Amino acid sequence: MSTLTLPKRSKRQIVHRFIDRYRLEVGLGLSALLQLLILFFWFTPSISTDSLDDLIEEVAFIDNVQITEPVTDSKPTDGDFDLTDKEKEEKKEDPRIAGASDPIVSGATSPVDLSPNVRPEYTDEAKSQGITGTMTLEVVISEKGDVLRVRSVGKSLGGGLEQAAIATYKKKRFAPSILEGKAITVKVLVPIRFTLN
C-alpha cells in the first residue's frame, strides 16, 4: 500500500487557505470586531487632568487660606532688624487683597469702570524717547468698587509710563463684581496701550 504524502504548507499558506474557505465568516468577524472597537472608544469617557473644575477647586482652596502673622511688640533680638515706618506701611496690606480672585475663574461678573474717560497721560519723557507699546496692570477692586492695589505686571515700558498708569488707576472707581447676588473683591488684569499720534 502506498501512502500519499502531502506537501508541507507554511503558516501563511494555511491562513490564506482558511480565509479562502471561510470568506464570509472571516469578513463578518472582522466587521464585528471593528464595530466593537469603535463603540468602545466612542463611549469611553475621556480622562482629563487639566479640567476647569479642578482649577476652580484649587483656586477656591487657595482663596480660603488666610495667613496671619503673630503680633509682637518686642524689640528686635540679635540677627533681627527693625523695619522703617515706610516698610511697616507697605507690609500692612489690606487682607481683602489676599482673598481677591479672578472674576472669570470664580464665575462673577466683571467690574465696570465708572470713569472710562480717565486715562493715563503720556509722559514727556516717554514722548521724547518715542516709547510705545502695551503694558499690563493688575488691579484689585474691593466689594465697594474702590481700588485696593495697582501694580504693573509683565513687560515694562519705561519713561515713567508705569507710574502714570498706576497713579491714574488708583484714582478710578468701579462698579464691583457680583457673584451669586453678592459683591466680591476681585483681581483683574488691564492692558494699557500707549501709541504716539
mmCIF file with all atom_site columns, C-alpha atoms in Angstrom:
data_model
loop_
_atom_site.group_PDB
_atom_site.id
_atom_site.type_symbol
_atom_site.label_atom_id
_atom_site.label_alt_id
_atom_site.label_comp_id
_atom_site.label_asym_id
_atom_site.label_entity_id
_atom_site.label_seq_id
_atom_site.pdbx_PDB_ins_code
_atom_site.Cartn_x
_atom_site.Cartn_y
_atom_site.Cartn_z
_atom_site.occupancy
_atom_site.B_iso_or_equiv
_atom_site.pdbx_formal_charge
_atom_site.auth_seq_id
_atom_site.auth_comp_id
_atom_site.auth_asym_id
_atom_site.auth_atom_id
_atom_site.pdbx_PDB_model_num
ATOM 1   C CA . MET A 1 1   ? 0.000   0.000   0.000  1.00 0.00 ? 1   MET A CA 1
ATOM 2   C CA . SER A 1 2   ? 1.354   3.334   -0.969 1.00 0.00 ? 2   SER A CA 1
ATOM 3   C CA . THR A 1 3   ? 0.977   6.360   1.266  1.00 0.00 ? 3   THR A CA 1
ATOM 4   C CA . LEU A 1 4   ? 0.238   9.687   -0.095 1.00 0.00 ? 4   LEU A CA 1
ATOM 5   C CA . THR A 1 5   ? 2.341   12.495  1.346  1.00 0.00 ? 5   THR A CA 1
ATOM 6   C CA . LEU A 1 6   ? 1.011   15.982  1.250  1.00 0.00 ? 6   LEU A CA 1
ATOM 7   C CA . PRO A 1 7   ? 3.406   18.829  0.695  1.00 0.00 ? 7   PRO A CA 1
ATOM 8   C CA . LYS A 1 8   ? 4.193   20.744  3.857  1.00 0.00 ? 8   LYS A CA 1
ATOM 9   C CA . ARG A 1 9   ? 2.477   24.119  3.904  1.00 0.00 ? 9   ARG A CA 1
ATOM 10  C CA . SER A 1 10  ? 3.740   27.269  5.526  1.00 0.00 ? 10  SER A CA 1
ATOM 11  C CA . LYS A 1 11  ? 1.694   29.164  8.138  1.00 0.00 ? 11  LYS A CA 1
ATOM 12  C CA . ARG A 1 12  ? 0.983   31.848  5.579  1.00 0.00 ? 12  ARG A CA 1
ATOM 13  C CA . GLN A 1 13  ? -0.452  29.337  3.128  1.00 0.00 ? 13  GLN A CA 1
ATOM 14  C CA . ILE A 1 14  ? -2.591  27.817  5.892  1.00 0.00 ? 14  ILE A CA 1
ATOM 15  C CA . VAL A 1 15  ? -4.012  31.248  6.808  1.00 0.00 ? 15  VAL A CA 1
ATOM 16  C CA . HIS A 1 16  ? -4.726  32.076  3.140  1.00 0.00 ? 16  HIS A CA 1
ATOM 17  C CA . ARG A 1 17  ? -6.457  28.739  2.626  1.00 0.00 ? 17  ARG A CA 1
ATOM 18  C CA . PHE A 1 18  ? -8.568  29.286  5.786  1.00 0.00 ? 18  PHE A CA 1
ATOM 19  C CA . ILE A 1 19  ? -9.593  32.782  4.628  1.00 0.00 ? 19  ILE A CA 1
ATOM 20  C CA . ASP A 1 20  ? -10.455 31.470  1.133  1.00 0.00 ? 20  ASP A CA 1
ATOM 21  C CA . ARG A 1 21  ? -12.547 28.645  2.565  1.00 0.00 ? 21  ARG A CA 1
ATOM 22  C CA . TYR A 1 22  ? -14.405 30.782  5.189  1.00 0.00 ? 22  TYR A CA 1
ATOM 23  C CA . ARG A 1 23  ? -14.547 34.144  3.403  1.00 0.00 ? 23  ARG A CA 1
ATOM 24  C CA . LEU A 1 24  ? -17.977 35.189  4.637  1.00 0.00 ? 24  LEU A CA 1
ATOM 25  C CA . GLU A 1 25  ? -17.326 34.214  8.257  1.00 0.00 ? 25  GLU A CA 1
ATOM 26  C CA . VAL A 1 26  ? -13.942 35.993  8.333  1.00 0.00 ? 26  VAL A CA 1
ATOM 27  C CA . GLY A 1 27  ? -15.459 39.185  6.831  1.00 0.00 ? 27  GLY A CA 1
ATOM 28  C CA . LEU A 1 28  ? -18.323 39.196  9.339  1.00 0.00 ? 28  LEU A CA 1
ATOM 29  C CA . GLY A 1 29  ? -15.930 38.565  12.230 1.00 0.00 ? 29  GLY A CA 1
ATOM 30  C CA . LEU A 1 30  ? -13.605 41.430  11.223 1.00 0.00 ? 30  LEU A CA 1
ATOM 31  C CA . SER A 1 31  ? -16.587 43.744  10.736 1.00 0.00 ? 31  SER A CA 1
ATOM 32  C CA . ALA A 1 32  ? -17.968 42.869  14.193 1.00 0.00 ? 32  ALA A CA 1
ATOM 33  C CA . LEU A 1 33  ? -14.540 43.389  15.784 1.00 0.00 ? 33  LEU A CA 1
ATOM 34  C CA . LEU A 1 34  ? -14.145 46.800  14.115 1.00 0.00 ? 34  LEU A CA 1
ATOM 35  C CA . GLN A 1 35  ? -17.622 47.883  15.256 1.00 0.00 ? 35  GLN A CA 1
ATOM 36  C CA . LEU A 1 36  ? -16.886 46.805  18.840 1.00 0.00 ? 36  LEU A CA 1
ATOM 37  C CA . LEU A 1 37  ? -13.634 48.806  18.851 1.00 0.00 ? 37  LEU A CA 1
ATOM 38  C CA . ILE A 1 38  ? -15.445 51.891  17.524 1.00 0.00 ? 38  ILE A CA 1
ATOM 39  C CA . LEU A 1 39  ? -18.155 51.565  20.187 1.00 0.00 ? 39  LEU A CA 1
ATOM 40  C CA . PHE A 1 40  ? -15.562 51.040  22.912 1.00 0.00 ? 40  PHE A CA 1
ATOM 41  C CA . PHE A 1 41  ? -13.600 54.190  22.038 1.00 0.00 ? 41  PHE A CA 1
ATOM 42  C CA . TRP A 1 42  ? -16.754 56.197  21.305 1.00 0.00 ? 42  TRP A CA 1
ATOM 43  C CA . PHE A 1 43  ? -18.349 55.617  24.713 1.00 0.00 ? 43  PHE A CA 1
ATOM 44  C CA . THR A 1 44  ? -15.220 55.553  26.865 1.00 0.00 ? 44  THR A CA 1
ATOM 45  C CA . PRO A 1 45  ? -15.069 58.811  28.875 1.00 0.00 ? 45  PRO A CA 1
ATOM 46  C CA . SER A 1 46  ? -12.021 60.919  28.240 1.00 0.00 ? 46  SER A CA 1
ATOM 47  C CA . ILE A 1 47  ? -9.616  61.222  31.129 1.00 0.00 ? 47  ILE A CA 1
ATOM 48  C CA . SER A 1 48  ? -8.512  64.833  31.506 1.00 0.00 ? 48  SER A CA 1
ATOM 49  C CA . THR A 1 49  ? -6.228  66.058  34.279 1.00 0.00 ? 49  THR A CA 1
ATOM 50  C CA . ASP A 1 50  ? -6.363  69.754  33.369 1.00 0.00 ? 50  ASP A CA 1
ATOM 51  C CA . SER A 1 51  ? -10.079 70.347  33.748 1.00 0.00 ? 51  SER A CA 1
ATOM 52  C CA . LEU A 1 52  ? -11.513 73.748  34.694 1.00 0.00 ? 52  LEU A CA 1
ATOM 53  C CA . ASP A 1 53  ? -13.354 72.207  37.675 1.00 0.00 ? 53  ASP A CA 1
ATOM 54  C CA . ASP A 1 54  ? -10.050 71.062  39.203 1.00 0.00 ? 54  ASP A CA 1
ATOM 55  C CA . LEU A 1 55  ? -8.581  74.536  38.660 1.00 0.00 ? 55  LEU A CA 1
ATOM 56  C CA . ILE A 1 56  ? -11.586 76.215  40.293 1.00 0.00 ? 56  ILE A CA 1
ATOM 57  C CA . GLU A 1 57  ? -11.344 73.859  43.290 1.00 0.00 ? 57  GLU A CA 1
ATOM 58  C CA . GLU A 1 58  ? -7.638  74.681  43.671 1.00 0.00 ? 58  GLU A CA 1
ATOM 59  C CA . VAL A 1 59  ? -8.267  78.424  43.418 1.00 0.00 ? 59  VAL A CA 1
ATOM 60  C CA . ALA A 1 60  ? -11.155 78.199  45.895 1.00 0.00 ? 60  ALA A CA 1
ATOM 61  C CA . PHE A 1 61  ? -8.888  76.341  48.333 1.00 0.00 ? 61  PHE A CA 1
ATOM 62  C CA . ILE A 1 62  ? -6.114  78.918  47.953 1.00 0.00 ? 62  ILE A CA 1
ATOM 63  C CA . ASP A 1 63  ? -8.576  81.798  48.391 1.00 0.00 ? 63  ASP A CA 1
ATOM 64  C CA . ASN A 1 64  ? -9.889  80.340  51.652 1.00 0.00 ? 64  ASN A CA 1
ATOM 65  C CA . VAL A 1 65  ? -6.447  80.056  53.248 1.00 0.00 ? 65  VAL A CA 1
ATOM 66  C CA . GLN A 1 66  ? -5.565  83.066  55.377 1.00 0.00 ? 66  GLN A CA 1
ATOM 67  C CA . ILE A 1 67  ? -2.148  83.539  56.858 1.00 0.00 ? 67  ILE A CA 1
ATOM 68  C CA . THR A 1 68  ? -1.908  85.715  59.925 1.00 0.00 ? 68  THR A CA 1
ATOM 69  C CA . GLU A 1 69  ? 1.329   86.966  61.371 1.00 0.00 ? 69  GLU A CA 1
ATOM 70  C CA . PRO A 1 70  ? 1.862   86.815  65.106 1.00 0.00 ? 70  PRO A CA 1
ATOM 71  C CA . VAL A 1 71  ? 1.555   90.174  66.826 1.00 0.00 ? 71  VAL A CA 1
ATOM 72  C CA . THR A 1 72  ? 4.702   91.045  68.742 1.00 0.00 ? 72  THR A CA 1
ATOM 73  C CA . ASP A 1 73  ? 5.635   94.370  70.250 1.00 0.00 ? 73  ASP A CA 1
ATOM 74  C CA . SER A 1 74  ? 9.048   93.253  71.442 1.00 0.00 ? 74  SER A CA 1
ATOM 75  C CA . LYS A 1 75  ? 12.315  94.830  70.387 1.00 0.00 ? 75  LYS A CA 1
ATOM 76  C CA . PRO A 1 76  ? 14.360  93.015  67.740 1.00 0.00 ? 76  PRO A CA 1
ATOM 77  C CA . THR A 1 77  ? 16.857  90.475  69.045 1.00 0.00 ? 77  THR A CA 1
ATOM 78  C CA . ASP A 1 78  ? 20.330  89.690  67.701 1.00 0.00 ? 78  ASP A CA 1
ATOM 79  C CA . GLY A 1 79  ? 20.208  88.964  63.983 1.00 0.00 ? 79  GLY A CA 1
ATOM 80  C CA . ASP A 1 80  ? 16.842  90.748  63.515 1.00 0.00 ? 80  ASP A CA 1
ATOM 81  C CA . PHE A 1 81  ? 16.472  94.261  62.220 1.00 0.00 ? 81  PHE A CA 1
ATOM 82  C CA . ASP A 1 82  ? 13.872  96.944  62.854 1.00 0.00 ? 82  ASP A CA 1
ATOM 83  C CA . LEU A 1 83  ? 11.641  97.917  59.917 1.00 0.00 ? 83  LEU A CA 1
ATOM 84  C CA . THR A 1 84  ? 11.393  101.555 58.928 1.00 0.00 ? 84  THR A CA 1
ATOM 85  C CA . ASP A 1 85  ? 7.983   103.284 59.068 1.00 0.00 ? 85  ASP A CA 1
ATOM 86  C CA . LYS A 1 86  ? 7.667   103.118 55.266 1.00 0.00 ? 86  LYS A CA 1
ATOM 87  C CA . GLU A 1 87  ? 8.393   99.365  55.248 1.00 0.00 ? 87  GLU A CA 1
ATOM 88  C CA . LYS A 1 88  ? 5.834   98.831  58.027 1.00 0.00 ? 88  LYS A CA 1
ATOM 89  C CA . GLU A 1 89  ? 3.173   100.647 55.951 1.00 0.00 ? 89  GLU A CA 1
ATOM 90  C CA . GLU A 1 90  ? 3.984   98.543  52.885 1.00 0.00 ? 90  GLU A CA 1
ATOM 91  C CA . LYS A 1 91  ? 3.859   95.356  54.955 1.00 0.00 ? 91  LYS A CA 1
ATOM 92  C CA . LYS A 1 92  ? 0.382   96.175  56.316 1.00 0.00 ? 92  LYS A CA 1
ATOM 93  C CA . GLU A 1 93  ? -1.633  95.282  53.244 1.00 0.00 ? 93  GLU A CA 1
ATOM 94  C CA . ASP A 1 94  ? -5.405  95.100  53.145 1.00 0.00 ? 94  ASP A CA 1
ATOM 95  C CA . PRO A 1 95  ? -6.392  91.463  53.941 1.00 0.00 ? 95  PRO A CA 1
ATOM 96  C CA . ARG A 1 96  ? -9.009  91.569  51.162 1.00 0.00 ? 96  ARG A CA 1
ATOM 97  C CA . ILE A 1 97  ? -6.196  91.638  48.587 1.00 0.00 ? 97  ILE A CA 1
ATOM 98  C CA . ALA A 1 98  ? -5.068  88.124  49.519 1.00 0.00 ? 98  ALA A CA 1
ATOM 99  C CA . GLY A 1 99  ? -8.630  86.832  49.077 1.00 0.00 ? 99  GLY A CA 1
ATOM 100 C CA . ALA A 1 100 ? -9.202  88.534  45.702 1.00 0.00 ? 100 ALA A CA 1
ATOM 101 C CA . SER A 1 101 ? -9.974  86.150  42.854 1.00 0.00 ? 101 SER A CA 1
ATOM 102 C CA . ASP A 1 102 ? -10.230 86.407  39.091 1.00 0.00 ? 102 ASP A CA 1
ATOM 103 C CA . PRO A 1 103 ? -13.907 87.093  38.234 1.00 0.00 ? 103 PRO A CA 1
ATOM 104 C CA . ILE A 1 104 ? -13.749 84.824  35.162 1.00 0.00 ? 104 ILE A CA 1
ATOM 105 C CA . VAL A 1 105 ? -12.487 81.827  37.162 1.00 0.00 ? 105 VAL A CA 1
ATOM 106 C CA . SER A 1 106 ? -14.934 82.356  40.036 1.00 0.00 ? 106 SER A CA 1
ATOM 107 C CA . GLY A 1 107 ? -17.894 82.933  37.693 1.00 0.00 ? 107 GLY A CA 1
ATOM 108 C CA . ALA A 1 108 ? -18.561 86.502  38.881 1.00 0.00 ? 108 ALA A CA 1
ATOM 109 C CA . THR A 1 109 ? -19.440 89.471  36.705 1.00 0.00 ? 109 THR A CA 1
ATOM 110 C CA . SER A 1 110 ? -16.572 91.700  35.602 1.00 0.00 ? 110 SER A CA 1
ATOM 111 C CA . PRO A 1 111 ? -16.186 95.031  37.402 1.00 0.00 ? 111 PRO A CA 1
ATOM 112 C CA . VAL A 1 112 ? -17.346 98.053  35.374 1.00 0.00 ? 112 VAL A CA 1
ATOM 113 C CA . ASP A 1 113 ? -15.094 101.112 35.043 1.00 0.00 ? 113 ASP A CA 1
ATOM 114 C CA . LEU A 1 114 ? -17.207 104.104 36.109 1.00 0.00 ? 114 LEU A CA 1
ATOM 115 C CA . SER A 1 115 ? -14.599 106.573 34.827 1.00 0.00 ? 115 SER A CA 1
ATOM 116 C CA . PRO A 1 116 ? -13.614 105.255 31.376 1.00 0.00 ? 116 PRO A CA 1
ATOM 117 C CA . ASN A 1 117 ? -12.559 108.700 30.135 1.00 0.00 ? 117 ASN A CA 1
ATOM 118 C CA . VAL A 1 118 ? -9.849  108.996 32.806 1.00 0.00 ? 118 VAL A CA 1
ATOM 119 C CA . ARG A 1 119 ? -6.794  107.597 31.063 1.00 0.00 ? 119 ARG A CA 1
ATOM 120 C CA . PRO A 1 120 ? -3.076  107.615 31.887 1.00 0.00 ? 120 PRO A CA 1
ATOM 121 C CA . GLU A 1 121 ? -1.200  110.565 30.420 1.00 0.00 ? 121 GLU A CA 1
ATOM 122 C CA . TYR A 1 122 ? 1.711   110.070 28.059 1.00 0.00 ? 122 TYR A CA 1
ATOM 123 C CA . THR A 1 123 ? 4.734   111.390 29.942 1.00 0.00 ? 123 THR A CA 1
ATOM 124 C CA . ASP A 1 124 ? 7.048   113.934 28.282 1.00 0.00 ? 124 ASP A CA 1
ATOM 125 C CA . GLU A 1 125 ? 9.989   111.593 28.849 1.00 0.00 ? 125 GLU A CA 1
ATOM 126 C CA . ALA A 1 126 ? 8.228   108.733 27.019 1.00 0.00 ? 126 ALA A CA 1
ATOM 127 C CA . LYS A 1 127 ? 7.210   111.068 24.156 1.00 0.00 ? 127 LYS A CA 1
ATOM 128 C CA . SER A 1 128 ? 10.767  112.352 23.726 1.00 0.00 ? 128 SER A CA 1
ATOM 129 C CA . GLN A 1 129 ? 12.139  108.781 23.669 1.00 0.00 ? 129 GLN A CA 1
ATOM 130 C CA . GLY A 1 130 ? 9.361   107.589 21.315 1.00 0.00 ? 130 GLY A CA 1
ATOM 131 C CA . ILE A 1 131 ? 8.306   104.804 23.673 1.00 0.00 ? 131 ILE A CA 1
ATOM 132 C CA . THR A 1 132 ? 5.207   102.888 22.537 1.00 0.00 ? 132 THR A CA 1
ATOM 133 C CA . GLY A 1 133 ? 3.707   99.544  23.456 1.00 0.00 ? 133 GLY A CA 1
ATOM 134 C CA . THR A 1 134 ? 1.294   97.740  25.709 1.00 0.00 ? 134 THR A CA 1
ATOM 135 C CA . MET A 1 135 ? 1.703   97.219  29.432 1.00 0.00 ? 135 MET A CA 1
ATOM 136 C CA . THR A 1 136 ? -0.494  95.251  31.842 1.00 0.00 ? 136 THR A CA 1
ATOM 137 C CA . LEU A 1 137 ? -1.726  96.380  35.252 1.00 0.00 ? 137 LEU A CA 1
ATOM 138 C CA . GLU A 1 138 ? -3.037  94.083  37.951 1.00 0.00 ? 138 GLU A CA 1
ATOM 139 C CA . VAL A 1 139 ? -5.883  95.960  39.667 1.00 0.00 ? 139 VAL A CA 1
ATOM 140 C CA . VAL A 1 140 ? -7.526  94.699  42.880 1.00 0.00 ? 140 VAL A CA 1
ATOM 141 C CA . ILE A 1 141 ? -11.064 96.089  43.222 1.00 0.00 ? 141 ILE A CA 1
ATOM 142 C CA . SER A 1 142 ? -12.959 95.829  46.516 1.00 0.00 ? 142 SER A CA 1
ATOM 143 C CA . GLU A 1 143 ? -16.563 94.785  47.035 1.00 0.00 ? 143 GLU A CA 1
ATOM 144 C CA . LYS A 1 144 ? -17.387 98.516  47.294 1.00 0.00 ? 144 LYS A CA 1
ATOM 145 C CA . GLY A 1 145 ? -15.715 99.393  43.972 1.00 0.00 ? 145 GLY A CA 1
ATOM 146 C CA . ASP A 1 146 ? -12.612 101.010 45.492 1.00 0.00 ? 146 ASP A CA 1
ATOM 147 C CA . VAL A 1 147 ? -9.168  100.239 44.074 1.00 0.00 ? 147 VAL A CA 1
ATOM 148 C CA . LEU A 1 148 ? -7.167  98.468  46.794 1.00 0.00 ? 148 LEU A CA 1
ATOM 149 C CA . ARG A 1 149 ? -3.932  97.885  44.869 1.00 0.00 ? 149 ARG A CA 1
ATOM 150 C CA . VAL A 1 150 ? -2.471  98.575  41.432 1.00 0.00 ? 150 VAL A CA 1
ATOM 151 C CA . ARG A 1 151 ? 0.801   97.174  40.190 1.00 0.00 ? 151 ARG A CA 1
ATOM 152 C CA . SER A 1 152 ? 2.492   96.656  36.851 1.00 0.00 ? 152 SER A CA 1
ATOM 153 C CA . VAL A 1 153 ? 2.940   93.045  35.758 1.00 0.00 ? 153 VAL A CA 1
ATOM 154 C CA . GLY A 1 154 ? 4.729   91.741  32.704 1.00 0.00 ? 154 GLY A CA 1
ATOM 155 C CA . LYS A 1 155 ? 6.621   93.902  30.241 1.00 0.00 ? 155 LYS A CA 1
ATOM 156 C CA . SER A 1 156 ? 7.921   97.269  31.469 1.00 0.00 ? 156 SER A CA 1
ATOM 157 C CA . LEU A 1 157 ? 7.869   100.181 29.009 1.00 0.00 ? 157 LEU A CA 1
ATOM 158 C CA . GLY A 1 158 ? 9.847   102.760 30.997 1.00 0.00 ? 158 GLY A CA 1
ATOM 159 C CA . GLY A 1 159 ? 9.764   106.516 30.559 1.00 0.00 ? 159 GLY A CA 1
ATOM 160 C CA . GLY A 1 160 ? 7.516   106.931 33.603 1.00 0.00 ? 160 GLY A CA 1
ATOM 161 C CA . LEU A 1 161 ? 4.538   105.279 31.844 1.00 0.00 ? 161 LEU A CA 1
ATOM 162 C CA . GLU A 1 162 ? 4.074   102.619 34.558 1.00 0.00 ? 162 GLU A CA 1
ATOM 163 C CA . GLN A 1 163 ? 3.971   105.240 37.309 1.00 0.00 ? 163 GLN A CA 1
ATOM 164 C CA . ALA A 1 164 ? 1.476   107.372 35.339 1.00 0.00 ? 164 ALA A CA 1
ATOM 165 C CA . ALA A 1 165 ? -0.787  104.378 34.681 1.00 0.00 ? 165 ALA A CA 1
ATOM 166 C CA . ILE A 1 166 ? -0.648  103.193 38.314 1.00 0.00 ? 166 ILE A CA 1
ATOM 167 C CA . ALA A 1 167 ? -1.421  106.699 39.626 1.00 0.00 ? 167 ALA A CA 1
ATOM 168 C CA . THR A 1 168 ? -4.390  107.005 37.228 1.00 0.00 ? 168 THR A CA 1
ATOM 169 C CA . TYR A 1 169 ? -5.885  103.618 38.142 1.00 0.00 ? 169 TYR A CA 1
ATOM 170 C CA . LYS A 1 170 ? -5.522  104.288 41.882 1.00 0.00 ? 170 LYS A CA 1
ATOM 171 C CA . LYS A 1 171 ? -7.934  107.225 41.410 1.00 0.00 ? 171 LYS A CA 1
ATOM 172 C CA . LYS A 1 172 ? -10.531 105.250 39.411 1.00 0.00 ? 172 LYS A CA 1
ATOM 173 C CA . ARG A 1 173 ? -13.847 103.981 40.735 1.00 0.00 ? 173 ARG A CA 1
ATOM 174 C CA . PHE A 1 174 ? -15.564 100.762 39.647 1.00 0.00 ? 174 PHE A CA 1
ATOM 175 C CA . ALA A 1 175 ? -18.934 99.032  39.959 1.00 0.00 ? 175 ALA A CA 1
ATOM 176 C CA . PRO A 1 176 ? -17.977 95.875  41.900 1.00 0.00 ? 176 PRO A CA 1
ATOM 177 C CA . SER A 1 177 ? -18.068 92.286  40.658 1.00 0.00 ? 177 SER A CA 1
ATOM 178 C CA . ILE A 1 178 ? -21.164 90.318  41.649 1.00 0.00 ? 178 ILE A CA 1
ATOM 179 C CA . LEU A 1 179 ? -21.157 86.603  42.496 1.00 0.00 ? 179 LEU A CA 1
ATOM 180 C CA . GLU A 1 180 ? -24.475 84.960  43.412 1.00 0.00 ? 180 GLU A CA 1
ATOM 181 C CA . GLY A 1 181 ? -26.033 88.340  44.196 1.00 0.00 ? 181 GLY A CA 1
ATOM 182 C CA . LYS A 1 182 ? -23.183 89.453  46.473 1.00 0.00 ? 182 LYS A CA 1
ATOM 183 C CA . ALA A 1 183 ? -20.413 91.987  45.741 1.00 0.00 ? 183 ALA A CA 1
ATOM 184 C CA . ILE A 1 184 ? -16.915 90.471  45.991 1.00 0.00 ? 184 ILE A CA 1
ATOM 185 C CA . THR A 1 185 ? -13.293 91.637  45.866 1.00 0.00 ? 185 THR A CA 1
ATOM 186 C CA . VAL A 1 186 ? -11.629 90.723  42.568 1.00 0.00 ? 186 VAL A CA 1
ATOM 187 C CA . LYS A 1 187 ? -8.269  90.913  40.838 1.00 0.00 ? 187 LYS A CA 1
ATOM 188 C CA . VAL A 1 188 ? -8.277  91.879  37.132 1.00 0.00 ? 188 VAL A CA 1
ATOM 189 C CA . LEU A 1 189 ? -5.581  92.369  34.503 1.00 0.00 ? 189 LEU A CA 1
ATOM 190 C CA . VAL A 1 190 ? -5.945  95.579  32.499 1.00 0.00 ? 190 VAL A CA 1
ATOM 191 C CA . PRO A 1 191 ? -3.914  96.026  29.284 1.00 0.00 ? 191 PRO A CA 1
ATOM 192 C CA . ILE A 1 192 ? -2.969  99.649  28.522 1.00 0.00 ? 192 ILE A CA 1
ATOM 193 C CA . ARG A 1 193 ? -1.710  100.603 25.075 1.00 0.00 ? 193 ARG A CA 1
ATOM 194 C CA . PHE A 1 194 ? 0.491   103.659 24.561 1.00 0.00 ? 194 PHE A CA 1
ATOM 195 C CA . THR A 1 195 ? 0.791   104.917 20.974 1.00 0.00 ? 195 THR A CA 1
ATOM 196 C CA . LEU A 1 196 ? 2.144   108.166 19.559 1.00 0.00 ? 196 LEU A CA 1
ATOM 197 C CA . ASN A 1 197 ? -0.170  110.005 17.144 1.00 0.00 ? 197 ASN A CA 1
#
